[in-house]
Amino acid sequence: MAVAFSDQVRIVANDSARWDVFARHESDVRWYCRKFSSVYVSASSATIVDEDGREYIDFLSGASALNYGHNPEPIKHAVVRYLSEDGILHALDLHTAAKRDFIAAFCETVLKPRGLGYKLAFTGPTGTNAVELAIKFARHFTQRETVIAFTNAYHGVSLGSLALTGNRSKRAAAGIALPGVARLPYDGYLGDGLDTAALFERLLDDPGSGIDMPAAVILETVQAEGGLNTCSPQWLRRICETSRRHGIITIVDDIQVGCGRTGTFFSFEGMGIEPDIVCLSKSLSGIGQPFSLVLLKPALDCLPPGAHNGTFRGNNLAFVSARAALRYWSDPLFQSCLERLCRTLRDRLDAIARGFSQLHTRVVGRGAILGLKWPDATMANRVSAAAFERGLIIETCGARDEVLKLLPPLTIRDDELESGLQKLEGAIADAAGHATDLIARGQDHE
Amino acid sequence: MAVAFSDQVRIVANDSARWDVFARHESDVRWYCRKFSSVYVSASSATIVDEDGREYIDFLSGASALNYGHNPEPIKHAVVRYLSEDGILHALDLHTAAKRDFIAAFCETVLKPRGLGYKLAFTGPTGTNAVELAIKFARHFTQRETVIAFTNAYHGVSLGSLALTGNRSKRAAAGIALPGVARLPYDGYLGDGLDTAALFERLLDDPGSGIDMPAAVILETVQAEGGLNTCSPQWLRRICETSRRHGIITIVDDIQVGCGRTGTFFSFEGMGIEPDIVCLSKSLSGIGQPFSLVLLKPALDCLPPGAHNGTFRGNNLAFVSARAALRYWSDPLFQSCLERLCRTLRDRLDAIARGFSQLHTRVVGRGAILGLKWPDATMANRVSAAAFERGLIIETCGARDEVLKLLPPLTIRDDELESGLQKLEGAIADAAGHATDLIARGQDHE
Amino acid sequence: MAVAFSDQVRIVANDSARWDVFARHESDVRWYCRKFSSVYVSASSATIVDEDGREYIDFLSGASALNYGHNPEPIKHAVVRYLSEDGILHALDLHTAAKRDFIAAFCETVLKPRGLGYKLAFTGPTGTNAVELAIKFARHFTQRETVIAFTNAYHGVSLGSLALTGNRSKRAAAGIALPGVARLPYDGYLGDGLDTAALFERLLDDPGSGIDMPAAVILETVQAEGGLNTCSPQWLRRICETSRRHGIITIVDDIQVGCGRTGTFFSFEGMGIEPDIVCLSKSLSGIGQPFSLVLLKPALDCLPPGAHNGTFRGNNLAFVSARAALRYWSDPLFQSCLERLCRTLRDRLDAIARGFSQLHTRVVGRGAILGLKWPDATMANRVSAAAFERGLIIETCGARDEVLKLLPPLTIRDDELESGLQKLEGAIADAAGHATDLIARGQDHE
Amino acid sequence: MAVAFSDQVRIVANDSARWDVFARHESDVRWYCRKFSSVYVSASSATIVDEDGREYIDFLSGASALNYGHNPEPIKHAVVRYLSEDGILHALDLHTAAKRDFIAAFCETVLKPRGLGYKLAFTGPTGTNAVELAIKFARHFTQRETVIAFTNAYHGVSLGSLALTGNRSKRAAAGIALPGVARLPYDGYLGDGLDTAALFERLLDDPGSGIDMPAAVILETVQAEGGLNTCSPQWLRRICETSRRHGIITIVDDIQVGCGRTGTFFSFEGMGIEPDIVCLSKSLSGIGQPFSLVLLKPALDCLPPGAHNGTFRGNNLAFVSARAALRYWSDPLFQSCLERLCRTLRDRLDAIARGFSQLHTRVVGRGAILGLKWPDATMANRVSAAAFERGLIIETCGARDEVLKLLPPLTIRDDELESGLQKLEGAIADAAGHATDLIARGQDHE
């Protein structure tokens, strides 16, 4: 089965009507379907099945929206029961029992054990809406406008979030200038020689720097779309300390790397900081339901009632599934399995990088969000394509698609993991032996 | 049971721990729960039940997100079956059978009978995300920046959409200027004497007007949050014709008043226009699932693959429920019931307005989105509060909360409708007889 | 001598090296030289002489920068004397005797007799710089951002002022969005039927209008570039009263129509308003020296020392010449001559409009800034070109160049005025008899 | 005579009516007059005289607007003669003989010998207007929006230029966000260890950097207001080469350091670059007349006729004086004197820095724009104040006023120079011995 990167090619190569509906009626802006081109039907754990019955190991996991795998039984069970009882599904921001239970469980399971006293703000159930609300809180509270964002950041594509996102082609889609943001280099952006937190500090301390005193600084502790760049705890603390000194709100966007992806619930645990605001979404609902959450220190809770709204900010099915998902975090077995997964992934990838040392790849990332960084996009895309032929869905990331990103479910079964890693090794071998380069794709992805 | 407009009051009046979780842990930005203060558990058709077993007739319907009522059996059935089969739930924008089936059904049931050839773009599953994408298409396609929006418009609260929204306090929450929008008066804004479409035309024709040639004009045919202001077909056609002449993209935001709310699937049917872009959300999924859709003429499909993304743009549960909901539109009985509902609502409200003529109220709106407009917010809020005491949930709208807005499910049972209307009449009588005014709320709502 | 509208044409028609320097070395953005294409050498009163010795009557007057004519003797005398005494010419904003004398004279001659208590702020010596400072004062004082400007306004072309200017092609030159401005229709923009001040009031009173509460409203009492549109005192008062009620700063841009152009020193005298801020420039120096001035009510003087600067804000030659020019205003003869000029211009233009009634022209403007408005640009440009051939420099204005604008010096001699008006009548006759239309210019002017 | 830093103090200390006019009638935004508080009357060469007959040596030179000194005889002579002949003074952008002569002389004297083929664009006669036009050309030509400006840059205070300027308090005066600019660290901003041109290059090469592809980069080769920071030729070339590779227009703002200030006419001579656009003003007119000029490569001359205008863009007195000033540049004696001046200044300042080594001052700057940089503002302000008491006008600069800036006229007589330098040495000695610190001023300056 040939891998094709555009529907045009696909339609020529395969005159089945199978994709006609998409090609004829869906906007060309669609993306992943071009790379992993099949029609999927069902899924369970880390395994997806297409309509021909073919199975795929999923190392994409909904871009980390499916940390507990596809259709996790306990969560699905809770959802079906709620439906069967005519539980209220859509409630705007009315009080519901499902919401209260989620809030209570989140406080009990997540916040209290970590000594965190955040308040919860529910917004439209997407990551970008959470980021939009976070920067509203920061700007409204500080009465300042500028938000500092970093190189290769990804925070969403609605205008407020897109202004923070680094990707030039996604920014260009706005068709309008994206104001209110100052861009600074992320940790390690200029190599080890330069501490970019020192630049951050200098620019804020210098009244002539041209950086207006910011409302907030927003960052990912692992830049998931940006190429699995990580920051050191030292860098992070210096950013936070400088911010505190200037009254700048610190926002951690934990949408992709929170909910356990780095090995702990929040990605910043153990790094010695306590952000003022945290954005969560993706895996929060536990079952792929749209859901998002802004955590904020009570002192920042400055917006008047009704100042921010959203039709689906009370997705009660998500309250139910998210509460069920929190039970993983009270289960010591889940924690130890997660630790083991992180170790296994790191060990196996290290071995792969060593085994294919002639390909100049190195392991990047942290916890269960790891990748192989190649000199450029060619090999990363070639491996992704070869893996798909072998029945493994694995994406690339980075500003130039130069990183192959592994995002298996955190609850992946050992056999699935093993199968996926073997397919990956095979795909690298395929790609390395490949006689001719695939045509450069010249496009970016999420 | 006392009606309270703030948690502070509530907590004083009622020392139950019931709301403690919300008061202590949820952000103060929450809104509806302050007006309809109970904890809801289950719901069916137009009836909601709180945890004390008390029943309420729902004339709010999730701000028109529940046009088919709560937990409609055929839709719920489809959803549960999909879950039970381990149907793939979250798929980014990968092709899935559920998505294909929805697209095909939407084309067959909605577009084809109406002679419309739109393409479908899926975005983050909220209304504001749909609006954000719509204006991206328009700006990118025209290479212009300005979007014309109207007085009292509501299009969402992420920065791109918020720039289009008229409400001053929602705008202020942004804490930053909202660029790229020129504001013009909606139909009837200055009374019958002035055709505001003539101003629209003059400003665009005049090279010295100071209005840069716009990318798009966006409008609601009924301004649902803005006070149930309606526009005439003549006005709408003049706006569209002027726009066409200048290459301006016309966008109809049918998020709140589409999906049947005005009596037809699209609110603009029969008005003699065909917008370039249409935004849908709210009732599209049929069961309160987050879902949204941008319809666009194929020529406008200009964004490169991947230029706009969103984690939850493939909410397959919503594809399934939305497809099930489309079946209503092939059912002649649904159509005739809807027409009858529209007539009944209008007749009953006309009678109420006549009956309470000393209160200077008049009926506003269109189809099944009707309201009573009062001289100011006092009566509207008083009636809403009195209705809630009688077991009817009914909201206010308008820049000053001066309109009582009726949004019953389109599938409301006759007994529910009758009960709701009687409670409404009773509430008006209560409010009219009320000796002292409630304190003006001084806040806005969605 | 042929009139040419572009250097290309000119160069073909006339292979003299005379214009080579300009054509080869000066940016194509130059404008007036294309219409009144000669090389000028000297000037006195209302008469300009080119290098062939040809004389022209000047009804352009430096776009009202030469209200006292070219090289007025008393002013020139003061300037030469100051130079001969090595008077300090450039002093940043250091105190100088010349500056003190100007300030004292301006207070004594202009402000005190009119009961005005403005403070004076000196800025970079151009009109646009004055406008930039005016809106800084307003935004900084109110802590609001939006400034309301009107259709067909002209306030300059640096980015802050250009955002206020209506002309679409000048705005396009910015190559960037021009934020912070809301545009409203000027008095009479939609015909007599509509009071646009009512729209202004409604938009500000309505919290859902989408117009954020503005910092300021800026206007010209006669829109000099915009087509000699005038506003009524009633309209002006309603704008100012509404503004006062909302704490909005009122700014009158009197750069082109102040300094006597409408018959009084300020153009708003006798209209029942006292603006919060007034911008002056153009004729303020009396002799064409770059100079500008912002008058502001003392309570608005909120910018900290040094917050706004500019190298040439202390053009002492201009202080000297401006002070000399103020002496005209203590001279009763000047006042009576000015009144007579205004009457004469109006009478003669009325007669011309009547005489050429078949051409559908009408007289527009006020005081000594009057014009003939034609159905479109054709006749206005044709008359301007024919007038130039007869030795009269007279410009067009309006968004479509449809108005012929008369701006004779206020001190024009009777013989010069008579000569100019006769040339004008002749030019109209020429143009009316013209067999073929000149090619539409399709461009705007200042 | 006491030095006072505010009028309030002044008025208490000195009840003369001398400053009353300023204190009562001039806006508080005035600046220099607070530091060098006297009333000046006349000036010649580097000597200014106040109304008490006291003489001051001028090491400020109108912030480099008086490079040829006050009232230079040959220039003044040309001006007076032009006035006496009724030369046309104000001509908008009509062709005049004075303008033609200036253009021809500028091409002949400045451009041709340096092999430069720039076209000339005349704009409103201030530096900020020149910068506004330069960025219009760049944005319009490239159809991009972002302009890169550097830390501690100063480019003016109208909104377009102010967005480029680094000073936080000047920026705050705008009262509105300043969009369209990305800020990068100037050469040496983070110490010698880091090549900030590498960061510039990396950010532009990286499609995920978040820096939208810029229209232009604007820089000063010596940051005159920003603290006399200089860039190396290597850094400058790397900036220009990277820019060229990405189609980014390079703009050198030579307003303060051009016209000979660094020892050559353009400050970038000998550095191996040829900017696409150069902004000139300040000393260009030679006698303090408002005047400015944008030089641009012919290919960039993209604005349509009339797209940028300005009442005083044809200040013919400045054409005459500027042409007279150009004669200095054909005079070998002027060149050798200038070289000597640069050497003398450097030698003397080096000696001073050595002599006062305990004060931790070091020499900064280049050519004839040199300064003494102190650890903080205290000494710089103290020396400036002590110098003024001794009859020397010398300003501070830098984001924190930590640099004492020497800007003597380039044509200063030896005796004046010697006197000024002796006063400076004396003032340093005074300040060093000063028992108590002056109150920190806490304000910035131009």
XYZ file of C-alpha atoms in Angstrom, chain C residues 7 17-19 21-34 36-44 48 51 60-63 65-66 70-71 73 76 79-80 82-100 103-104 107 118-122 124-129 132-133 135-137 139-140 144-145 154 156-160 162 169-170 172-177 179-180 255 281-283 285 287-291 296 301 303-313 315 317 393 443-446, chain D residues 7 17-19 21-34 36-44 48 51 60-63 65-66 70-71 73 76 79-80 82-100 103-104 107 118-122 124-129 132-133 135-137 139-140 144-145 154 156-160 162 169-170 172-177 179-180 255 281-283 285 287-291 296 301 303-313 315 317 393 443-446:
260
model
C 7.101 62.904 -15.467
C 17.168 68.873 -18.816
C 15.229 71.146 -16.538
C 13.352 68.411 -14.809
C 17.324 66.217 -11.757
C 13.912 65.605 -10.255
C 12.960 62.760 -12.561
C 16.227 60.954 -12.025
C 16.949 61.615 -8.399
C 13.716 62.346 -6.550
C 11.397 59.623 -5.347
C 8.315 58.968 -7.438
C 6.192 59.708 -4.379
C 6.401 63.442 -5.249
C 3.060 64.847 -6.187
C 2.210 68.525 -6.744
C 5.103 69.025 -9.126
C 3.377 66.654 -11.519
C 1.889 72.317 -11.625
C 4.930 71.464 -13.548
C 7.417 74.283 -13.635
C 10.476 75.283 -11.638
C 9.669 78.103 -9.274
C 12.137 80.631 -8.095
C 10.665 83.462 -6.146
C 7.365 84.564 -4.715
C 5.675 87.521 -3.122
C 4.876 83.009 -7.760
C 12.568 80.374 -13.804
C -3.052 76.979 -3.215
C -0.974 78.889 -0.657
C 1.038 75.920 0.457
C -2.177 74.094 1.294
C 0.505 77.212 5.058
C 0.868 80.697 3.570
C 4.645 84.592 0.240
C 7.440 86.500 1.877
C 7.463 91.936 4.495
C 10.535 88.491 6.653
C 13.435 86.892 10.476
C 16.304 88.601 8.742
C 17.039 87.789 14.041
C 19.510 86.072 11.740
C 21.671 89.149 11.536
C 21.886 89.301 15.335
C 23.038 85.693 15.558
C 19.838 84.886 17.368
C 19.893 81.307 18.533
C 18.227 79.243 15.808
C 18.025 75.725 17.134
C 17.574 75.136 20.809
C 15.745 71.853 21.347
C 13.362 72.826 24.138
C 15.741 75.066 26.004
C 14.278 78.357 27.130
C 15.020 81.135 24.686
C 13.984 84.730 24.568
C 12.407 84.166 21.143
C 10.311 81.340 22.505
C 9.238 83.308 25.543
C 4.443 82.303 24.052
C 3.648 85.613 25.668
C -1.345 84.142 25.057
C -4.735 76.497 27.096
C -1.186 75.434 27.803
C 1.197 75.172 24.853
C 3.094 72.032 23.924
C 5.755 72.273 21.230
C 8.250 68.296 16.015
C 7.380 71.174 13.646
C 4.851 69.434 11.408
C 1.140 69.000 11.607
C 1.327 65.254 11.888
C 3.640 65.524 14.877
C 0.584 62.495 17.298
C 1.171 64.444 20.504
C -3.580 61.729 20.818
C -0.783 60.793 23.204
C -2.129 63.316 25.678
C -4.744 58.300 25.490
C -2.372 58.797 28.375
C -8.222 54.450 26.904
C -7.037 53.605 23.401
C -7.139 64.132 7.019
C -1.380 63.416 8.605
C 0.591 60.397 7.488
C 2.856 59.276 10.310
C 1.388 56.079 11.697
C -0.538 57.552 14.608
C -2.521 58.122 9.416
C -4.586 54.949 -0.725
C -2.617 56.968 1.805
C -2.431 51.560 2.143
C 1.030 53.092 1.913
C 1.573 52.199 5.554
C 1.813 48.526 4.681
C 0.545 47.697 8.152
C -2.781 47.818 9.963
C -5.139 50.338 14.948
C -6.779 52.328 17.694
C -3.919 72.741 11.119
C 0.631 74.240 12.306
C 0.822 75.321 8.636
C 0.285 79.102 8.727
C 4.832 80.488 11.547
C 6.206 82.556 6.521
C 6.171 78.866 5.655
C 8.617 77.855 8.370
C 7.978 74.381 9.798
C 6.221 74.906 13.086
C -4.353 71.714 25.702
C -1.033 68.096 30.801
C 2.870 63.444 30.180
C 6.011 63.304 32.273
C 8.932 65.561 31.317
C 10.772 64.210 28.294
C 8.062 61.684 27.404
C 7.678 63.287 23.989
C 10.520 64.995 22.242
C 11.712 66.034 18.811
C 14.852 67.638 17.499
C 13.185 70.638 15.898
C 10.597 71.469 18.520
C 12.707 76.197 15.727
C 13.256 81.237 13.494
C -2.356 77.468 -9.353
C -5.099 59.253 -7.602
C -5.549 61.275 -4.513
C -3.740 64.279 -3.227
C -3.218 66.057 0.005
C 10.411 74.386 37.429
C 9.364 86.360 36.420
C 11.890 85.194 33.878
C 10.668 81.643 33.731
C 5.974 82.358 31.050
C 7.334 78.863 30.555
C 6.193 77.501 33.885
C 2.683 78.824 33.492
C 2.072 78.357 29.802
C 4.278 75.598 28.457
C 3.420 71.944 28.828
C 5.224 70.012 31.543
C 6.533 67.650 28.895
C 9.399 70.097 28.218
C 12.736 68.653 29.149
C 16.151 70.149 28.452
C 15.174 73.512 29.897
C 14.894 71.838 33.270
C 20.148 73.749 31.523
C 17.963 76.349 33.007
C 18.577 79.762 31.587
C 17.062 81.870 28.834
C 19.272 81.859 25.784
C 19.470 84.658 23.305
C 22.187 84.273 20.734
C 24.822 81.816 19.667
C 27.819 81.496 17.413
C 25.716 80.244 23.489
C 20.067 86.975 28.509
C 25.178 69.304 23.105
C 24.892 70.949 19.666
C 21.153 70.494 19.393
C 21.608 66.775 19.917
C 21.655 69.056 14.819
C 24.350 71.717 14.800
C 25.591 77.900 15.684
C 25.021 80.423 12.922
C 28.630 82.364 8.521
C 23.710 82.067 7.272
C 19.980 82.003 3.853
C 19.842 85.765 4.256
C 17.768 83.908 -0.406
C 15.368 85.730 1.877
C 16.430 89.094 0.510
C 15.678 87.924 -3.018
C 12.169 86.799 -2.120
C 13.216 83.232 -2.840
C 10.241 80.970 -2.585
C 10.189 79.634 0.981
C 7.402 77.127 1.153
C 6.546 75.094 -1.913
C 5.094 71.755 -0.824
C 6.782 69.416 -3.284
C 6.669 71.728 -6.266
C 9.864 71.918 -8.247
C 11.970 74.871 -7.209
C 15.381 76.008 -8.235
C 16.566 75.807 -4.639
C 15.465 72.207 -4.418
C 17.059 71.299 -7.730
C 19.550 67.665 -5.078
C 22.269 68.205 -7.650
C 24.349 63.861 -5.596
C 20.269 56.480 -3.944
C 17.121 58.335 -4.860
C 15.975 61.120 -2.550
C 12.592 61.256 -0.861
C 11.634 64.404 0.992
C 8.028 66.164 6.762
C 11.196 67.886 8.010
C 11.858 65.879 11.156
C 13.795 62.745 11.844
C 10.778 60.803 12.954
C 8.997 61.588 9.684
C 8.124 56.757 9.183
C 8.659 57.051 5.438
C 9.484 51.881 7.042
C 6.591 52.642 4.693
C 8.880 52.017 1.742
C 6.727 47.444 4.272
C 5.097 48.444 1.025
C 5.670 42.231 5.048
C 4.946 43.975 8.329
C 16.056 55.531 19.348
C 11.654 58.972 17.131
C 8.342 59.294 18.891
C 5.560 59.369 16.321
C 3.778 56.046 16.527
C 5.552 54.287 13.679
C 8.158 54.997 18.559
C 8.885 55.476 29.329
C 8.744 57.113 25.909
C 4.452 54.271 27.603
C 3.513 57.813 26.591
C 1.814 56.392 23.501
C -0.961 54.965 25.633
C -1.460 52.270 23.016
C 0.354 49.125 21.939
C 2.832 46.816 16.895
C 4.852 45.608 13.962
C 19.862 61.039 11.819
C 17.970 64.865 9.329
C 19.334 66.949 12.223
C 22.522 68.507 10.819
C 20.243 71.668 6.881
C 21.897 75.661 10.424
C 19.291 74.017 12.592
C 16.497 74.335 10.061
C 13.975 71.493 10.177
C 14.861 69.195 7.315
C 16.646 54.755 -0.992
C 10.883 53.479 -4.891
C 5.038 54.222 -3.304
C 2.602 55.756 -5.765
C 2.677 59.528 -6.274
C 1.085 61.333 -3.370
C 1.009 58.277 -1.126
C 3.096 60.090 1.477
C 2.945 63.827 1.886
C 3.625 66.556 4.403
C 3.149 70.307 4.408
C 6.775 71.207 5.065
C 8.525 68.684 2.849
C 11.307 73.855 3.224
C 15.240 77.765 3.261
C 26.276 72.378 28.343
C 13.518 60.118 34.101
C 14.811 59.638 30.646
C 15.771 62.061 27.984
C 16.355 62.230 24.327
